[in-house]
Structure formats: structure tokens, C-alpha cells
């Protein structure tokens, strides 16, 4: 028996039974819920608690990131939308029609993140239109974070259910 076969027997290289996939899933969603429109959420909490310079720093950082997000959407939004739709459609076809497990795993990561991206664009537009500062800005950023966390929880639940199904189906009871 060669060592390649031994390694691949010990470390299962399928997506849903690989520990690295689950670590990546946790890191992606914890990062997505911590960085609200490119601003760390602890900065929002610090500005709400201390005010003054922390609030000025938060408002400046949000203004910079909102302008950046909306500029990118205005300049190359259609191209990004087209490539994203192509990529998600390709993953969907590979995942559903060809039962390619790696495509299923990436689709279960990418599809909810695309929803969060649209939510970020919408929140950035609201903040710019309202010229949100102070309590209104805190409210918008907190609401965005809560929605991101809800999307993340639903995504993790669906991914874990599908992953368990795949592991049981392909694993010892089927395949």
C-alpha cells in the first residue's frame, strides 16, 4: 500500500466530511457578522458607549466604506452581477445535475454570501440617502449585523443538514 492511499483513507478528502470545510464555514460567517460594511462591529459598540472621538472615527470609516461600496457598484456593478450570476449558475448546475460535492459545498457558502452582499449594498444606499449619523447610524449597522447573523445561522443549519445527509449517503450506509 502506498502512502498516498493511506493518507486519503485517513483524511477523507470529500468536502462535507473534511474538518477544514467546517472551520472555513465558521470563520467565514463569524467574519461576515463582525465586519459590518467593512467596519468592525466593536467600533460601533465603542462609539455608542463613549461617543466623541470614537463616534467621529466610526462615522468617517462608515462614510469611506459606503462611498467605496456604492462607487464599485456604480462603476462595475453590472459586470460583477453578471460574473456572480454565471459563477452561481455554474455551481448550481454542477451541484444539482452532476452531484459534484465540492460544488455543493462552495454553493452553500457562496449563495448566502451573495445575499449578504446585496444586503450590504442596500444598507450602504440607505445610509447615504439618510446621511445617517449617531443613533440612526447605529440602528442601521446593528440591523445589518442582525440580518447577516440570521442569514448565517440559516446557512449553517442548511449546510450542516446537507453535509450530514451527504456523509450518511456516501458514507457507511449508502453510496
mmCIF file of N, CA and C in Angstrom, residues 57-118:
data_model
loop_
_atom_site.group_PDB
_atom_site.id
_atom_site.type_symbol
_atom_site.label_atom_id
_atom_site.label_comp_id
_atom_site.label_asym_id
_atom_site.label_seq_id
_atom_site.Cartn_x
_atom_site.Cartn_y
_atom_site.Cartn_z
ATOM 1 N N UNK A 57 -14.752 58.849 14.484
ATOM 2 C CA UNK A 57 -13.992 57.831 13.753
ATOM 3 C C UNK A 57 -14.928 56.851 13.049
ATOM 4 N N UNK A 58 -15.981 56.415 13.754
ATOM 5 C CA UNK A 58 -16.946 55.488 13.163
ATOM 6 C C UNK A 58 -17.631 56.124 11.959
ATOM 7 N N UNK A 59 -18.110 57.325 12.106
ATOM 8 C CA UNK A 59 -18.823 57.994 11.009
ATOM 9 C C UNK A 59 -17.908 58.205 9.805
ATOM 10 N N UNK A 60 -16.639 58.533 10.051
ATOM 11 C CA UNK A 60 -15.691 58.684 8.945
ATOM 12 C C UNK A 60 -15.447 57.357 8.238
ATOM 13 N N UNK A 61 -15.262 56.300 9.031
ATOM 14 C CA UNK A 61 -14.990 54.993 8.432
ATOM 15 C C UNK A 61 -16.204 54.473 7.652
ATOM 16 N N UNK A 62 -17.393 54.673 8.197
ATOM 17 C CA UNK A 62 -18.619 54.248 7.501
ATOM 18 C C UNK A 62 -18.782 55.057 6.222
ATOM 19 N N UNK A 63 -18.548 56.363 6.287
ATOM 20 C CA UNK A 63 -18.670 57.209 5.093
ATOM 21 C C UNK A 63 -17.703 56.747 4.002
ATOM 22 N N UNK A 64 -16.471 56.460 4.371
ATOM 23 C CA UNK A 64 -15.475 55.989 3.397
ATOM 24 C C UNK A 64 -15.911 54.669 2.780
ATOM 25 N N UNK A 65 -16.341 53.719 3.610
ATOM 26 C CA UNK A 65 -16.722 52.403 3.087
ATOM 27 C C UNK A 65 -18.021 52.446 2.287
ATOM 28 N N UNK A 66 -18.984 53.263 2.714
ATOM 29 C CA UNK A 66 -20.229 53.406 1.959
ATOM 30 C C UNK A 66 -19.935 53.989 0.585
ATOM 31 N N UNK A 67 -19.111 55.035 0.538
ATOM 32 C CA UNK A 67 -18.751 55.629 -0.755
ATOM 33 C C UNK A 67 -18.010 54.631 -1.642
ATOM 34 N N UNK A 68 -17.130 53.840 -1.042
ATOM 35 C CA UNK A 68 -16.382 52.838 -1.807
ATOM 36 C C UNK A 68 -17.314 51.760 -2.369
ATOM 37 N N UNK A 69 -18.203 51.252 -1.533
ATOM 38 C CA UNK A 69 -19.138 50.207 -1.964
ATOM 39 C C UNK A 69 -20.040 50.712 -3.081
ATOM 40 N N UNK A 70 -20.596 51.893 -2.911
ATOM 41 C CA UNK A 70 -21.518 52.429 -3.917
ATOM 42 C C UNK A 70 -20.783 52.826 -5.200
ATOM 43 N N UNK A 71 -19.543 53.273 -5.087
ATOM 44 C CA UNK A 71 -18.759 53.591 -6.285
ATOM 45 C C UNK A 71 -18.475 52.324 -7.089
ATOM 46 N N UNK A 72 -18.072 51.265 -6.398
ATOM 47 C CA UNK A 72 -17.809 49.997 -7.089
ATOM 48 C C UNK A 72 -19.082 49.491 -7.756
ATOM 49 N N UNK A 73 -20.208 49.595 -7.061
ATOM 50 C CA UNK A 73 -21.478 49.155 -7.632
ATOM 51 C C UNK A 73 -21.870 49.984 -8.847
ATOM 52 N N UNK A 74 -21.595 51.276 -8.792
ATOM 53 C CA UNK A 74 -21.957 52.155 -9.907
ATOM 54 C C UNK A 74 -21.054 51.911 -11.116
ATOM 55 N N UNK A 75 -19.769 51.762 -10.872
ATOM 56 C CA UNK A 75 -18.819 51.653 -11.976
ATOM 57 C C UNK A 75 -18.833 50.260 -12.605
ATOM 58 N N UNK A 76 -18.795 49.224 -11.784
ATOM 59 C CA UNK A 76 -18.676 47.878 -12.351
ATOM 60 C C UNK A 76 -19.716 46.912 -11.808
ATOM 61 N N UNK A 77 -20.826 47.440 -11.314
ATOM 62 C CA UNK A 77 -21.861 46.604 -10.727
ATOM 63 C C UNK A 77 -22.464 45.591 -11.678
ATOM 64 N N UNK A 78 -22.700 45.995 -12.927
ATOM 65 C CA UNK A 78 -23.289 45.055 -13.889
ATOM 66 C C UNK A 78 -22.332 43.920 -14.226
ATOM 67 N N UNK A 79 -21.048 44.234 -14.342
ATOM 68 C CA UNK A 79 -20.065 43.185 -14.618
ATOM 69 C C UNK A 79 -19.965 42.210 -13.437
ATOM 70 N N UNK A 80 -19.932 42.756 -12.243
ATOM 71 C CA UNK A 80 -19.865 41.903 -11.049
ATOM 72 C C UNK A 80 -21.122 41.051 -10.948
ATOM 73 N N UNK A 81 -22.278 41.642 -11.212
ATOM 74 C CA UNK A 81 -23.531 40.888 -11.189
ATOM 75 C C UNK A 81 -23.522 39.776 -12.232
ATOM 76 N N UNK A 82 -23.056 40.086 -13.439
ATOM 77 C CA UNK A 82 -23.007 39.075 -14.493
ATOM 78 C C UNK A 82 -22.084 37.918 -14.153
ATOM 79 N N UNK A 83 -20.877 38.230 -13.682
ATOM 80 C CA UNK A 83 -19.946 37.157 -13.318
ATOM 81 C C UNK A 83 -20.441 36.370 -12.112
ATOM 82 N N UNK A 84 -21.068 37.050 -11.162
ATOM 83 C CA UNK A 84 -21.601 36.358 -9.994
ATOM 84 C C UNK A 84 -22.728 35.403 -10.385
ATOM 85 N N UNK A 85 -23.620 35.867 -11.244
ATOM 86 C CA UNK A 85 -24.712 35.002 -11.703
ATOM 87 C C UNK A 85 -24.168 33.807 -12.493
ATOM 88 N N UNK A 86 -23.170 34.050 -13.331
ATOM 89 C CA UNK A 86 -22.540 32.963 -14.076
ATOM 90 C C UNK A 86 -21.916 31.954 -13.117
ATOM 91 N N UNK A 87 -21.169 32.439 -12.129
ATOM 92 C CA UNK A 87 -20.491 31.572 -11.174
ATOM 93 C C UNK A 87 -21.490 30.763 -10.352
ATOM 94 N N UNK A 88 -22.545 31.425 -9.854
ATOM 95 C CA UNK A 88 -23.554 30.718 -9.058
ATOM 96 C C UNK A 88 -24.345 29.723 -9.906
ATOM 97 N N UNK A 89 -24.631 30.079 -11.145
ATOM 98 C CA UNK A 89 -25.329 29.145 -12.038
ATOM 99 C C UNK A 89 -24.462 27.936 -12.344
ATOM 100 N N UNK A 90 -23.174 28.169 -12.592
ATOM 101 C CA UNK A 90 -22.259 27.066 -12.842
ATOM 102 C C UNK A 90 -22.199 26.138 -11.625
ATOM 103 N N UNK A 91 -22.102 26.720 -10.435
ATOM 104 C CA UNK A 91 -22.081 25.910 -9.220
ATOM 105 C C UNK A 91 -23.385 25.144 -9.040
ATOM 106 N N UNK A 92 -24.507 25.792 -9.328
ATOM 107 C CA UNK A 92 -25.804 25.136 -9.189
ATOM 108 C C UNK A 92 -25.927 23.949 -10.136
ATOM 109 N N UNK A 93 -25.504 24.119 -11.356
ATOM 110 C CA UNK A 93 -25.572 23.018 -12.335
ATOM 111 C C UNK A 93 -24.672 21.867 -11.909
ATOM 112 N N UNK A 94 -23.438 22.189 -11.509
ATOM 113 C CA UNK A 94 -22.523 21.134 -11.065
ATOM 114 C C UNK A 94 -23.023 20.448 -9.802
ATOM 115 N N UNK A 95 -23.622 21.214 -8.891
ATOM 116 C CA UNK A 95 -24.077 20.657 -7.626
ATOM 117 C C UNK A 95 -25.335 19.804 -7.785
ATOM 118 N N UNK A 96 -26.286 20.288 -8.568
ATOM 119 C CA UNK A 96 -27.574 19.606 -8.654
ATOM 120 C C UNK A 96 -27.577 18.512 -9.715
ATOM 121 N N UNK A 97 -27.166 18.855 -10.924
ATOM 122 C CA UNK A 97 -27.285 17.900 -12.019
ATOM 123 C C UNK A 97 -26.151 16.883 -12.067
ATOM 124 N N UNK A 98 -24.963 17.267 -11.603
ATOM 125 C CA UNK A 98 -23.816 16.359 -11.645
ATOM 126 C C UNK A 98 -23.437 15.820 -10.273
ATOM 127 N N UNK A 99 -24.127 16.259 -9.230
ATOM 128 C CA UNK A 99 -23.893 15.824 -7.852
ATOM 129 C C UNK A 99 -22.427 15.911 -7.448
ATOM 130 N N UNK A 100 -21.771 16.976 -7.867
ATOM 131 C CA UNK A 100 -20.368 17.209 -7.546
ATOM 132 C C UNK A 100 -20.307 17.829 -6.153
ATOM 133 N N UNK A 101 -19.752 17.095 -5.177
ATOM 134 C CA UNK A 101 -19.824 17.502 -3.787
ATOM 135 C C UNK A 101 -19.068 18.799 -3.503
ATOM 136 N N UNK A 102 -17.943 19.022 -4.153
ATOM 137 C CA UNK A 102 -17.208 20.261 -3.946
ATOM 138 C C UNK A 102 -18.046 21.460 -4.404
ATOM 139 N N UNK A 103 -18.756 21.328 -5.512
ATOM 140 C CA UNK A 103 -19.623 22.408 -5.991
ATOM 141 C C UNK A 103 -20.779 22.638 -5.026
ATOM 142 N N UNK A 104 -21.309 21.573 -4.433
ATOM 143 C CA UNK A 104 -22.363 21.720 -3.433
ATOM 144 C C UNK A 104 -21.860 22.526 -2.237
ATOM 145 N N UNK A 105 -20.648 22.203 -1.796
ATOM 146 C CA UNK A 105 -20.074 22.889 -0.637
ATOM 147 C C UNK A 105 -19.839 24.367 -0.944
ATOM 148 N N UNK A 106 -19.275 24.667 -2.086
ATOM 149 C CA UNK A 106 -19.000 26.064 -2.441
ATOM 150 C C UNK A 106 -20.304 26.820 -2.660
ATOM 151 N N UNK A 107 -21.304 26.170 -3.247
ATOM 152 C CA UNK A 107 -22.604 26.812 -3.446
ATOM 153 C C UNK A 107 -23.255 27.155 -2.107
ATOM 154 N N UNK A 108 -23.141 26.253 -1.144
ATOM 155 C CA UNK A 108 -23.723 26.508 0.169
ATOM 156 C C UNK A 108 -22.978 27.608 0.927
ATOM 157 N N UNK A 109 -21.777 27.932 0.498
ATOM 158 C CA UNK A 109 -21.059 29.089 1.046
ATOM 159 C C UNK A 109 -21.359 30.359 0.250
ATOM 160 N N UNK A 110 -21.325 30.261 -1.070
ATOM 161 C CA UNK A 110 -21.398 31.443 -1.931
ATOM 162 C C UNK A 110 -22.808 32.028 -2.046
ATOM 163 N N UNK A 111 -23.830 31.192 -2.110
ATOM 164 C CA UNK A 111 -25.191 31.706 -2.298
ATOM 165 C C UNK A 111 -25.639 32.602 -1.139
ATOM 166 N N UNK A 112 -25.487 32.181 0.120
ATOM 167 C CA UNK A 112 -25.884 33.088 1.204
ATOM 168 C C UNK A 112 -25.001 34.334 1.293
ATOM 169 N N UNK A 113 -23.726 34.192 0.961
ATOM 170 C CA UNK A 113 -22.843 35.366 0.976
ATOM 171 C C UNK A 113 -23.241 36.373 -0.095
ATOM 172 N N UNK A 114 -23.796 35.893 -1.210
ATOM 173 C CA UNK A 114 -24.275 36.821 -2.228
ATOM 174 C C UNK A 114 -25.502 37.583 -1.722
ATOM 175 N N UNK A 115 -26.322 36.946 -0.900
ATOM 176 C CA UNK A 115 -27.456 37.639 -0.288
ATOM 177 C C UNK A 115 -26.950 38.719 0.672
ATOM 178 N N UNK A 116 -25.910 38.400 1.438
ATOM 179 C CA UNK A 116 -25.324 39.387 2.346
ATOM 180 C C UNK A 116 -24.720 40.550 1.559
ATOM 181 N N UNK A 117 -24.151 40.269 0.402
ATOM 182 C CA UNK A 117 -23.594 41.329 -0.440
ATOM 183 C C UNK A 117 -24.686 42.281 -0.915
ATOM 184 N N UNK A 118 -25.811 41.737 -1.344
ATOM 185 C CA UNK A 118 -26.940 42.584 -1.762
ATOM 186 C C UNK A 118 -27.469 43.382 -0.569
#
